[in-house]
XYZ file of C-alpha atoms in Angstrom:
654
model
C -39.287 36.303 55.187
C -37.333 33.858 53.082
C -36.423 34.803 49.528
C -38.336 32.846 46.898
C -36.381 30.048 45.288
C -35.185 30.771 41.764
C -35.522 27.884 39.363
C -32.677 27.558 36.819
C -33.115 25.724 33.567
C -30.942 22.660 33.251
C -28.833 22.357 30.129
C -29.298 18.821 28.830
C -26.093 16.844 28.709
C -25.234 15.108 25.471
C -26.004 11.430 25.605
C -23.801 8.585 24.419
C -25.260 8.622 20.904
C -24.425 12.308 20.448
C -20.897 11.872 21.735
C -20.509 8.876 19.447
C -21.554 10.920 16.410
C -19.036 13.638 17.303
C -16.295 11.024 17.653
C -17.018 9.562 14.214
C -17.038 13.007 12.597
C -13.683 13.831 14.178
C -12.240 10.439 13.252
C -13.246 10.593 9.584
C -12.678 14.320 9.227
C -9.083 14.155 10.449
C -8.174 11.478 7.905
C -9.899 13.199 4.970
C -8.267 16.487 5.975
C -4.862 14.927 5.294
C -5.809 14.354 1.669
C -7.251 17.832 1.261
C -4.116 19.442 2.703
C -1.875 17.282 0.523
C -3.650 18.421 -2.644
C -3.660 22.088 -1.592
C 0.053 21.968 -0.754
C 1.000 20.655 -4.202
C 1.625 17.064 -3.176
C 3.380 15.268 -6.033
C 2.601 11.610 -6.743
C 6.037 10.213 -7.491
C 7.697 6.866 -7.051
C 5.188 4.128 -6.301
C 2.480 6.738 -5.739
C 3.084 8.112 -9.226
C 2.705 4.625 -10.622
C -0.589 4.149 -8.763
C -1.807 7.477 -10.097
C -0.935 6.540 -13.673
C -2.716 3.199 -13.329
C -5.774 4.888 -11.824
C -5.904 7.041 -14.970
C -6.102 3.968 -17.157
C -9.317 2.772 -15.478
C -11.402 5.080 -17.689
C -9.345 4.357 -20.812
C -10.210 1.977 -23.626
C -8.250 -0.808 -21.939
C -8.656 -0.644 -18.145
C -6.235 -2.647 -16.000
C -7.118 -6.225 -15.136
C -4.138 -6.735 -12.841
C -2.905 -5.123 -9.666
C 0.516 -3.572 -9.282
C 3.495 -5.723 -10.153
C 5.044 -7.668 -7.290
C 8.737 -7.697 -6.477
C 8.156 -11.346 -5.598
C 8.003 -12.005 -9.315
C 11.583 -10.823 -9.615
C 12.728 -12.961 -6.670
C 11.048 -16.130 -7.899
C 11.678 -15.619 -11.608
C 7.949 -15.877 -12.383
C 6.295 -12.630 -13.374
C 3.135 -12.013 -11.355
C 1.220 -9.174 -9.799
C -0.595 -8.484 -6.578
C -3.991 -10.113 -6.676
C -6.177 -7.366 -8.091
C -6.663 -3.758 -9.232
C -9.506 -2.809 -6.868
C -7.405 0.026 -5.454
C -6.919 1.491 -8.953
C -10.666 1.490 -9.529
C -11.472 3.113 -6.189
C -8.914 5.869 -6.803
C -9.868 6.456 -10.444
C -12.753 8.921 -9.793
C -10.474 11.155 -7.727
C -7.779 11.203 -10.416
C -10.457 11.932 -13.018
C -11.679 14.821 -10.869
C -8.451 16.644 -9.978
C -5.607 14.885 -11.778
C -2.591 12.973 -10.502
C -2.725 14.271 -6.950
C -6.217 12.800 -6.708
C -4.688 9.580 -5.389
C -3.829 11.443 -2.183
C -7.408 12.589 -1.661
C -8.762 9.207 -2.731
C -6.494 7.315 -0.355
C -7.548 9.533 2.534
C -11.239 8.974 1.737
C -10.758 5.190 1.563
C -8.862 5.194 4.850
C -11.421 7.467 6.494
C -14.251 5.175 5.419
C -12.418 2.150 6.825
C -11.609 3.963 10.079
C -15.260 4.965 10.620
C -17.103 1.893 9.320
C -15.121 -0.513 11.502
C -16.231 1.036 14.817
C -19.773 1.448 13.478
C -19.923 -2.281 12.793
C -18.576 -3.148 16.233
C -20.998 -0.842 18.032
C -23.926 -2.231 16.059
C -23.011 -5.903 16.363
C -21.270 -6.095 19.737
C -22.282 -3.080 21.801
C -21.487 0.540 22.715
C -18.536 -0.318 24.959
C -16.799 -2.323 22.242
C -17.671 0.430 19.776
C -15.784 3.010 21.815
C -12.805 0.680 22.150
C -12.666 0.175 18.393
C -13.109 3.915 17.700
C -10.100 4.686 19.863
C -8.292 1.874 18.028
C -9.026 3.469 14.648
C -7.744 6.813 15.907
C -4.606 5.192 17.280
C -3.872 3.382 14.017
C -4.351 6.592 12.012
C -2.056 8.446 14.413
C 0.623 5.760 14.151
C 0.566 5.817 10.366
C 0.872 9.599 10.321
C -0.290 12.285 7.944
C 1.823 11.125 4.999
C 0.809 7.464 5.034
C -2.890 8.290 5.281
C -2.694 9.787 1.775
C -0.293 7.166 0.423
C -1.711 4.611 -2.052
C 1.405 2.429 -1.826
C 0.318 -1.205 -1.298
C 1.586 -1.957 2.233
C -0.066 1.223 3.508
C -3.375 1.352 1.631
C -4.232 -2.163 2.843
C -3.733 -1.494 6.578
C -6.917 0.337 7.568
C -8.914 -1.762 5.078
C -7.819 -4.912 6.929
C -8.632 -3.311 10.284
C -12.143 -2.457 9.057
C -12.651 -6.019 7.801
C -11.537 -7.376 11.181
C -13.996 -5.104 12.982
C -16.780 -6.334 10.699
C -15.782 -9.927 11.471
C -15.956 -9.098 15.186
C -19.484 -7.759 14.671
C -20.638 -10.720 12.559
C -19.259 -13.235 15.062
C -21.306 -11.452 17.737
C -24.512 -11.783 15.722
C -24.487 -8.704 13.485
C -24.692 -10.657 10.232
C -25.569 -7.554 8.225
C -21.945 -6.401 8.338
C -20.638 -9.418 6.447
C -20.963 -7.754 3.026
C -19.067 -4.639 4.117
C -16.346 -6.751 5.690
C -15.914 -8.854 2.551
C -15.517 -5.736 0.419
C -12.801 -4.261 2.625
C -10.973 -7.551 3.085
C -11.010 -7.919 -0.710
C -9.319 -4.535 -0.968
C -6.554 -5.584 1.427
C -6.130 -8.988 -0.238
C -5.855 -7.499 -3.723
C -3.607 -4.636 -2.727
C -0.660 -6.535 -1.245
C 0.162 -10.234 -1.238
C 1.595 -10.119 2.280
C -1.951 -9.571 3.599
C -3.263 -12.786 2.039
C -2.750 -15.286 4.917
C -4.238 -13.059 7.619
C -6.838 -11.488 5.338
C -7.839 -14.906 4.045
C -8.650 -16.104 7.554
C -10.705 -12.965 8.181
C -12.571 -13.569 4.921
C -13.349 -17.154 5.915
C -14.577 -15.955 9.315
C -16.854 -13.406 7.659
C -18.353 -15.937 5.260
C -18.690 -18.717 7.836
C -20.156 -16.543 10.586
C -22.610 -14.886 8.196
C -23.807 -18.250 6.889
C -24.133 -19.629 10.437
C -26.007 -16.563 11.636
C -28.416 -16.619 8.690
C -29.102 -20.333 9.186
C -30.009 -19.815 12.854
C -32.068 -16.648 12.576
C -35.695 -17.356 13.585
C -38.174 -16.775 10.779
C -41.669 -15.357 11.294
C -44.665 -17.390 10.188
C -45.452 -15.062 7.295
C -41.820 -14.565 6.299
C -40.212 -16.255 3.334
C -37.629 -18.784 4.539
C -35.150 -17.316 2.051
C -35.432 -13.825 3.480
C -33.272 -14.831 6.389
C -30.461 -15.396 3.871
C -30.497 -11.805 2.625
C -27.311 -10.966 4.562
C -25.545 -13.876 2.874
C -26.819 -12.754 -0.516
C -25.435 -9.268 0.090
C -22.103 -10.761 1.136
C -21.843 -12.850 -2.032
C -22.789 -9.832 -4.142
C -20.184 -7.623 -2.468
C -17.543 -10.293 -2.936
C -18.350 -10.703 -6.630
C -18.390 -6.950 -7.180
C -15.028 -6.433 -5.476
C -13.361 -9.379 -7.238
C -15.076 -9.294 -10.638
C -12.017 -7.922 -12.459
C -9.791 -10.529 -10.803
C -12.081 -13.310 -12.014
C -12.229 -11.880 -15.537
C -8.451 -11.764 -15.759
C -8.040 -15.243 -14.307
C -10.559 -17.062 -16.500
C -10.931 -15.002 -19.674
C -7.617 -13.214 -20.316
C -5.191 -14.854 -22.701
C -2.402 -16.826 -21.104
C -2.139 -18.105 -17.547
C -4.129 -16.247 -14.930
C -2.364 -14.079 -12.407
C -3.747 -16.127 -9.504
C -2.213 -19.230 -11.078
C 1.159 -17.516 -11.499
C 1.135 -16.201 -7.940
C 0.234 -19.576 -6.433
C 2.736 -21.524 -8.507
C 5.647 -19.163 -8.003
C 6.176 -19.811 -4.290
C 7.460 -17.243 -1.822
C 10.974 -17.044 -3.227
C 12.368 -16.719 0.288
C 15.503 -18.828 0.220
C 16.624 -17.573 3.653
C 13.565 -17.420 5.949
C 14.166 -15.644 9.222
C 12.857 -18.544 11.312
C 10.418 -18.928 14.165
C 12.279 -16.781 16.713
C 12.652 -13.823 14.362
C 9.041 -14.357 13.270
C 7.891 -14.148 16.883
C 9.968 -10.998 17.378
C 8.443 -9.480 14.228
C 4.872 -10.072 15.405
C 5.869 -8.765 18.848
C 6.697 -5.389 17.273
C 3.141 -3.999 17.243
C 2.511 -5.277 20.786
C 5.353 -3.042 21.972
C 3.755 0.371 22.745
C 6.778 2.317 21.528
C 6.139 1.024 17.994
C 2.901 3.005 17.913
C 4.727 6.310 18.364
C 5.762 8.725 15.570
C 8.704 7.441 13.568
C 8.127 3.796 14.405
C 7.068 2.908 10.851
C 9.887 4.666 9.042
C 12.524 1.867 9.093
C 11.357 -0.453 6.346
C 14.102 -2.972 7.095
C 14.924 -3.671 10.745
C 17.814 -5.700 12.080
C 16.661 -8.779 13.924
C 18.428 -7.789 17.130
C 16.466 -4.511 17.090
C 13.087 -6.245 17.025
C 10.918 -6.657 20.107
C 11.673 -9.527 22.488
C 10.129 -12.863 21.423
C 8.680 -13.482 24.895
C 6.302 -10.540 24.379
C 4.148 -12.438 21.915
C 4.250 -15.484 24.219
C 2.884 -13.367 27.091
C 0.182 -11.948 24.816
C -0.850 -15.407 23.673
C -0.962 -16.711 27.248
C -3.118 -13.763 28.327
C -5.531 -14.345 25.454
C -5.822 -18.028 26.382
C -6.613 -17.145 30.019
C -9.305 -14.702 28.898
C -10.713 -17.337 26.552
C -10.985 -19.890 29.361
C -12.616 -17.418 31.749
C -15.044 -16.197 29.093
C -16.022 -19.764 28.169
C -16.673 -20.622 31.826
C -18.805 -17.541 32.474
C -20.221 -17.046 28.984
C -20.755 -13.365 29.664
C -19.344 -11.807 26.510
C -20.537 -11.538 22.925
C -16.882 -11.073 22.003
C -16.009 -14.671 22.848
C -16.037 -15.868 19.191
C -13.901 -12.889 18.200
C -11.435 -13.815 20.942
C -11.090 -17.250 19.356
C -10.470 -15.601 15.980
C -7.750 -13.434 17.527
C -5.961 -16.491 18.915
C -5.921 -18.057 15.453
C -4.660 -14.830 13.876
C -1.790 -14.515 16.362
C -0.614 -18.072 15.688
C -0.864 -17.636 11.918
C 0.924 -14.278 12.131
C 3.967 -15.825 13.792
C 4.003 -18.610 11.217
C 3.794 -16.159 8.309
C 6.425 -13.836 9.769
C 8.840 -16.732 10.289
C 8.779 -17.328 6.513
C 9.888 -13.781 5.686
C 13.280 -13.551 4.012
C 16.322 -11.515 4.943
C 16.716 -8.227 3.136
C 19.861 -6.226 3.693
C 20.544 -8.251 6.831
C 17.177 -7.452 8.341
C 13.437 -8.091 8.346
C 11.344 -6.209 5.736
C 8.680 -4.646 7.955
C 6.723 -3.463 4.902
C 5.825 -7.139 4.465
C 4.455 -7.311 8.012
C 2.214 -4.224 8.211
C -0.753 -6.565 8.662
C 0.629 -7.272 12.157
C -0.513 -3.840 13.386
C -4.244 -4.448 12.724
C -3.865 -7.951 14.199
C -2.334 -6.551 17.387
C -4.945 -3.798 17.575
C -7.802 -6.288 17.220
C -6.263 -8.535 19.862
C -6.001 -5.682 22.360
C -9.463 -4.287 21.551
C -11.224 -7.640 21.932
C -9.224 -8.476 25.059
C -10.152 -5.149 26.651
C -13.836 -5.643 25.866
C -13.835 -9.209 27.229
C -11.844 -8.277 30.339
C -14.102 -5.331 31.169
C -17.123 -7.548 30.608
C -15.776 -10.193 32.976
C -15.027 -7.568 35.620
C -18.351 -5.759 35.413
C -20.344 -9.008 35.432
C -18.250 -10.856 37.996
C -21.146 -10.991 40.455
C -24.054 -11.012 38.056
C -24.046 -14.690 37.233
C -26.148 -16.208 34.514
C -25.485 -16.640 30.844
C -25.764 -13.418 28.871
C -23.809 -14.480 25.845
C -25.564 -14.539 22.537
C -26.924 -17.914 21.527
C -26.824 -18.737 17.803
C -30.475 -19.842 17.698
C -31.812 -16.731 19.414
C -32.062 -13.138 18.238
C -29.244 -10.909 19.404
C -29.965 -9.370 22.810
C -28.279 -6.346 24.351
C -25.300 -7.385 26.405
C -25.617 -5.993 29.968
C -21.848 -5.697 30.085
C -21.944 -3.545 26.990
C -23.726 -0.684 28.731
C -21.444 2.311 28.980
C -21.359 4.947 31.646
C -21.034 8.624 30.707
C -17.436 8.432 31.903
C -16.605 5.836 29.243
C -18.221 7.933 26.523
C -16.418 11.115 27.540
C -13.073 9.371 27.909
C -13.518 7.692 24.524
C -14.355 11.005 22.853
C -11.414 12.721 24.555
C -9.006 10.058 23.288
C -10.380 10.249 19.748
C -10.051 14.056 19.723
C -6.552 13.998 21.237
C -5.271 11.381 18.789
C -6.928 13.241 15.921
C -5.202 16.489 16.897
C -1.866 14.665 17.073
C -2.499 13.120 13.646
C -2.924 16.589 12.130
C 0.752 17.333 12.779
C 2.485 16.833 9.405
C 5.079 14.080 9.303
C 6.501 11.608 6.807
C 6.603 7.998 7.952
C 8.179 6.676 4.757
C 5.495 6.844 2.082
C 5.601 5.607 -1.482
C 6.265 9.207 -2.594
C 9.393 9.255 -0.482
C 11.036 12.485 0.569
C 14.169 11.187 -1.137
C 12.418 11.376 -4.510
C 10.999 14.844 -4.285
C 14.006 17.103 -4.773
C 15.445 15.288 -7.800
C 11.968 14.866 -9.216
C 11.255 18.575 -8.963
C 14.679 19.322 -10.425
C 13.899 17.153 -13.407
C 10.527 18.819 -13.899
C 12.234 22.199 -13.906
C 14.706 21.003 -16.541
C 11.888 20.001 -18.887
C 9.536 22.843 -17.946
C 10.033 24.655 -21.220
C 8.829 21.590 -23.074
C 5.900 21.104 -20.704
C 4.784 24.631 -21.526
C 5.265 24.007 -25.233
C 3.027 20.947 -24.965
C 0.174 23.177 -23.838
C -0.442 21.144 -20.687
C 1.272 19.207 -17.940
C 1.902 15.676 -19.200
C 2.625 12.403 -17.537
C 6.295 12.174 -16.701
C 8.119 8.891 -16.324
C 11.506 8.676 -14.587
C 13.205 5.323 -14.732
C 16.389 4.597 -12.835
C 15.686 1.433 -10.879
C 16.242 -2.177 -11.916
C 12.573 -2.854 -11.157
C 11.324 0.296 -12.813
C 10.928 -1.295 -16.242
C 8.460 -3.739 -14.744
C 6.781 -1.155 -12.547
C 6.177 1.412 -15.308
C 4.440 -0.818 -17.815
C 1.683 1.779 -17.995
C 3.970 4.006 -20.079
C 6.287 3.113 -22.918
C 9.531 4.522 -24.266
C 8.185 4.725 -27.788
C 6.741 8.205 -27.303
C 7.506 10.449 -30.229
C 10.501 12.646 -29.348
C 8.902 15.670 -30.988
C 6.148 15.653 -28.379
C 3.275 14.990 -30.785
C 0.176 13.484 -29.300
C 0.050 9.740 -28.867
C -2.598 8.004 -30.953
C -4.286 4.699 -30.300
C -2.840 2.061 -32.585
C 0.268 4.146 -33.253
C 3.253 5.045 -31.107
C 0.962 5.285 -28.106
C 1.003 1.563 -27.494
C 3.396 -0.107 -25.132
C 5.632 -3.007 -26.080
C 2.943 -5.324 -24.774
C 0.197 -3.713 -26.846
C -1.217 -1.670 -23.979
C -2.656 1.813 -24.521
C -0.939 4.716 -22.846
C -3.224 6.041 -20.068
C -4.586 9.434 -20.989
C -4.605 8.579 -24.690
C -4.789 11.624 -26.931
C -4.651 14.197 -24.166
C -1.257 13.477 -22.660
C 2.311 13.070 -23.729
C 5.165 11.111 -22.315
C 8.339 12.954 -21.432
C 11.410 10.760 -21.518
C 15.084 11.387 -22.205
C 14.564 12.079 -25.879
C 11.548 14.322 -25.459
C 13.519 16.393 -22.965
C 16.319 16.891 -25.478
C 18.649 14.482 -23.720
C 20.494 11.460 -24.976
C 18.493 8.279 -24.506
C 20.286 5.011 -24.101
C 19.561 2.249 -26.549
C 21.612 -0.394 -24.817
C 19.784 -0.516 -21.500
C 19.102 -3.789 -19.766
C 16.249 -5.956 -20.937
C 13.416 -6.717 -18.512
C 10.478 -9.109 -18.586
C 7.279 -7.152 -18.092
C 3.861 -8.686 -17.396
C 1.147 -6.716 -19.197
C -1.315 -5.264 -16.696
C -4.276 -6.172 -18.858
C -3.574 -9.629 -20.248
C -0.815 -11.013 -18.088
C 1.325 -11.642 -21.157
C 5.032 -11.141 -20.637
C 6.702 -8.732 -23.044
C 10.344 -7.832 -23.400
C 11.644 -4.328 -23.749
C 14.754 -2.352 -22.964
C 15.041 -0.188 -19.902
C 15.323 3.514 -20.594
C 18.145 5.650 -19.302
C 17.615 9.362 -18.927
C 20.926 11.016 -19.683
C 20.969 14.768 -18.949
C 23.533 15.593 -21.636
C 22.772 17.707 -24.706
C 23.113 15.816 -27.916
C 22.187 12.356 -28.997
C 23.425 8.849 -28.455
C 25.709 8.819 -25.417
C 25.296 5.061 -25.243
C 26.153 4.719 -28.930
C 29.308 6.800 -28.487
C 30.244 4.911 -25.356
C 29.556 1.552 -26.964
C 31.668 2.415 -30.014
C 34.477 3.627 -27.745
C 34.425 0.398 -25.719
C 34.621 -1.616 -28.945
C 37.693 0.390 -29.965
C 39.315 -0.252 -26.585
C 39.037 -3.964 -27.245
C 40.714 -3.762 -30.637
C 43.231 -0.925 -30.139
C 45.900 -1.665 -27.479
C 47.402 1.818 -27.880
C 44.064 3.472 -27.088
C 43.561 1.189 -24.112
C 47.028 2.084 -22.857
C 46.298 5.836 -23.120
C 42.895 5.602 -21.414
C 44.043 3.213 -18.672
C 40.881 1.413 -17.549
C 41.148 -0.688 -14.406
C 42.333 -4.260 -14.821
C 39.065 -5.615 -13.404
C 36.932 -3.517 -15.773
C 34.428 -5.636 -17.675
C 33.668 -2.849 -20.162
C 30.451 -4.603 -21.128
C 27.829 -1.928 -21.660
C 25.091 -4.449 -22.319
C 25.693 -6.142 -18.963
C 26.491 -3.200 -16.694
C 25.020 -0.060 -18.295
C 26.683 3.327 -18.567
C 26.438 4.172 -14.844
C 28.900 1.489 -13.756
C 31.226 2.333 -16.636
C 31.313 6.086 -16.069
C 30.251 6.742 -12.470
C 30.478 5.696 -8.854
C 32.994 3.581 -7.030
C 32.769 1.009 -9.825
C 33.905 3.559 -12.454
C 35.719 1.587 -15.123
C 36.797 4.476 -17.338
C 38.889 7.055 -15.458
C 38.492 10.813 -15.385
C 41.102 12.879 -17.206
C 41.301 11.031 -20.500
C 41.540 13.260 -23.564
C 40.232 10.443 -25.744
C 37.102 10.023 -23.608
C 36.474 13.771 -23.529
C 36.832 14.028 -27.283
C 34.892 10.927 -28.351
C 32.392 10.217 -25.541
C 31.711 12.895 -22.923
C 33.526 15.798 -21.294
C 34.628 15.458 -17.696
C 32.427 18.379 -16.621
C 29.304 16.939 -18.252
C 30.229 13.536 -16.907
C 30.417 14.929 -13.394
C 26.929 16.439 -13.732
C 25.626 13.196 -15.148
C 27.069 11.102 -12.328
C 25.740 13.488 -9.675
C 22.221 13.125 -11.034
C 22.582 9.363 -11.353
C 23.746 9.168 -7.753
C 20.826 11.272 -6.526
C 18.344 9.234 -8.517
C 19.921 5.843 -7.850
C 16.786 5.021 -5.843
C 14.752 7.612 -7.647
C 11.218 7.952 -8.823
C 9.693 5.158 -10.832
C 6.917 7.353 -12.167
C 5.580 10.848 -11.704
C 2.046 11.938 -12.571
C 1.711 15.695 -12.915
C -0.995 15.468 -15.534
C -4.350 17.243 -15.497
C -7.609 15.363 -14.971
C -8.146 12.950 -17.867
C -10.837 13.994 -20.281
């Protein structure tokens, strides 16, 4: 007699929607985790990150910023201007208000996580599940390439990268018929446009595509008999509202602030690139992100790359030719909703080469920080090409026209159906790239590793005064030629006795701007730390972050020597050298020595290979500085030669 059959309950397999949800949770969670770990590990916002943190503080002050961060292009061209807007400051401000200076790390990770997740969501909704998985893997790959440090870095060339990628994904969705994503795309492209000027050409084209495709889609949506004809334009209304919200501060500064608007200054200044790299080097620059090895750890660290180390120029030519072939095949078969996005990619590749060819030489190389937009462009090109190619392959025998028609409601694309294999492979790639992203590494963030040791050393030297202040204040360190422009948020006129800064008193900058943090924070500079503070530093032109006015002030020098007035003593001594031949003979400065403190500053007179006053002079030791103190001073100057512009170790603003 046969044994009765035993029925076993089947465990239901997760469907594509469940796997998709898991992938998005992993993708966003990995990026946010970087910010959480940075805060818990005592991450210090210094350098450019410290500056961003200080500016984020000022958002909730009496005079919030109307301008973005200052642009080095203003120094090159001689016209002071800023990046296009302060949207990044405003988005980071709640996080700084919540946990203090390190809040920019958490805030940056949240912004990047939102961009990494929303982009694939838009593509899946507007194009289809297959394209959604491709874009999700693309988000994971871009996060992995940036690395743990850059995902928490608010520095302009980094904060704008994932925002541009998200905007491109939204444009892909809108071009495929998902007009509802136009508003989201405009907001994120506004963030990238305002954050760094190098993103303007590419981001501008994406913005035009979003606006044009949304308007076209709304105009061709069929309206029901009982539906208001204006209801079809709701997506366009949301887009306009999002654009106004994101750019409201920019418009206020441009049209209502005193003096010329920042947009006017930026447009009239030109690029300032007197030695453009040319079309070949531009093609090689855009080829960089199409080379797979430049998506591996460490590929972003060199900020300036020699031209002969760039990818071969033929690589971008092959990519362009492949995109053209796909475009022709897709037009003939009309089997892909990604066809309009493929046309957008072709335009972006051409514009990218043109923009890159106008970059200028810096230290005999190409400044790759000015070409970070090329990575999202390359990623979009590959993602769209993969979706179109798979669609052509899977529908090669189907025939018919399944592409979306503008005057018809969007229909599911048969080629967009995904098999369980695609879903599982997509999830596996997202998880694997997320696990790799969790490995800590520094890809050259704004808070550079180079800054951290000397910054912490300085904080230790002034720790006794920080404790006496009853709280951890804002700390400004200023050793760079551009630092006077970059640290306009703080001013040297802090009271040396550490008393609180008061609105309308010493707490105003040279341009009339309130110190962020107001009554709750103090500024520690050379005098407050008990050091000599130079009074003969170079003069810099500084655009005010609120009004755009240009103020003049002297650049501080932090001199770690007990006592007062090293610059005064040095200046008096140099004057004596000019009028006393016997003293000059005893000291023995080099024949080429300019001995012009106003022009060169104390560092070139006392330190480095340009030292104009020699070691071992009894007159210098008696009247200016001892050799031992001078050695300590020069060691610190050498370590901080490219040191921190600003450090924010303050508590949450009240």
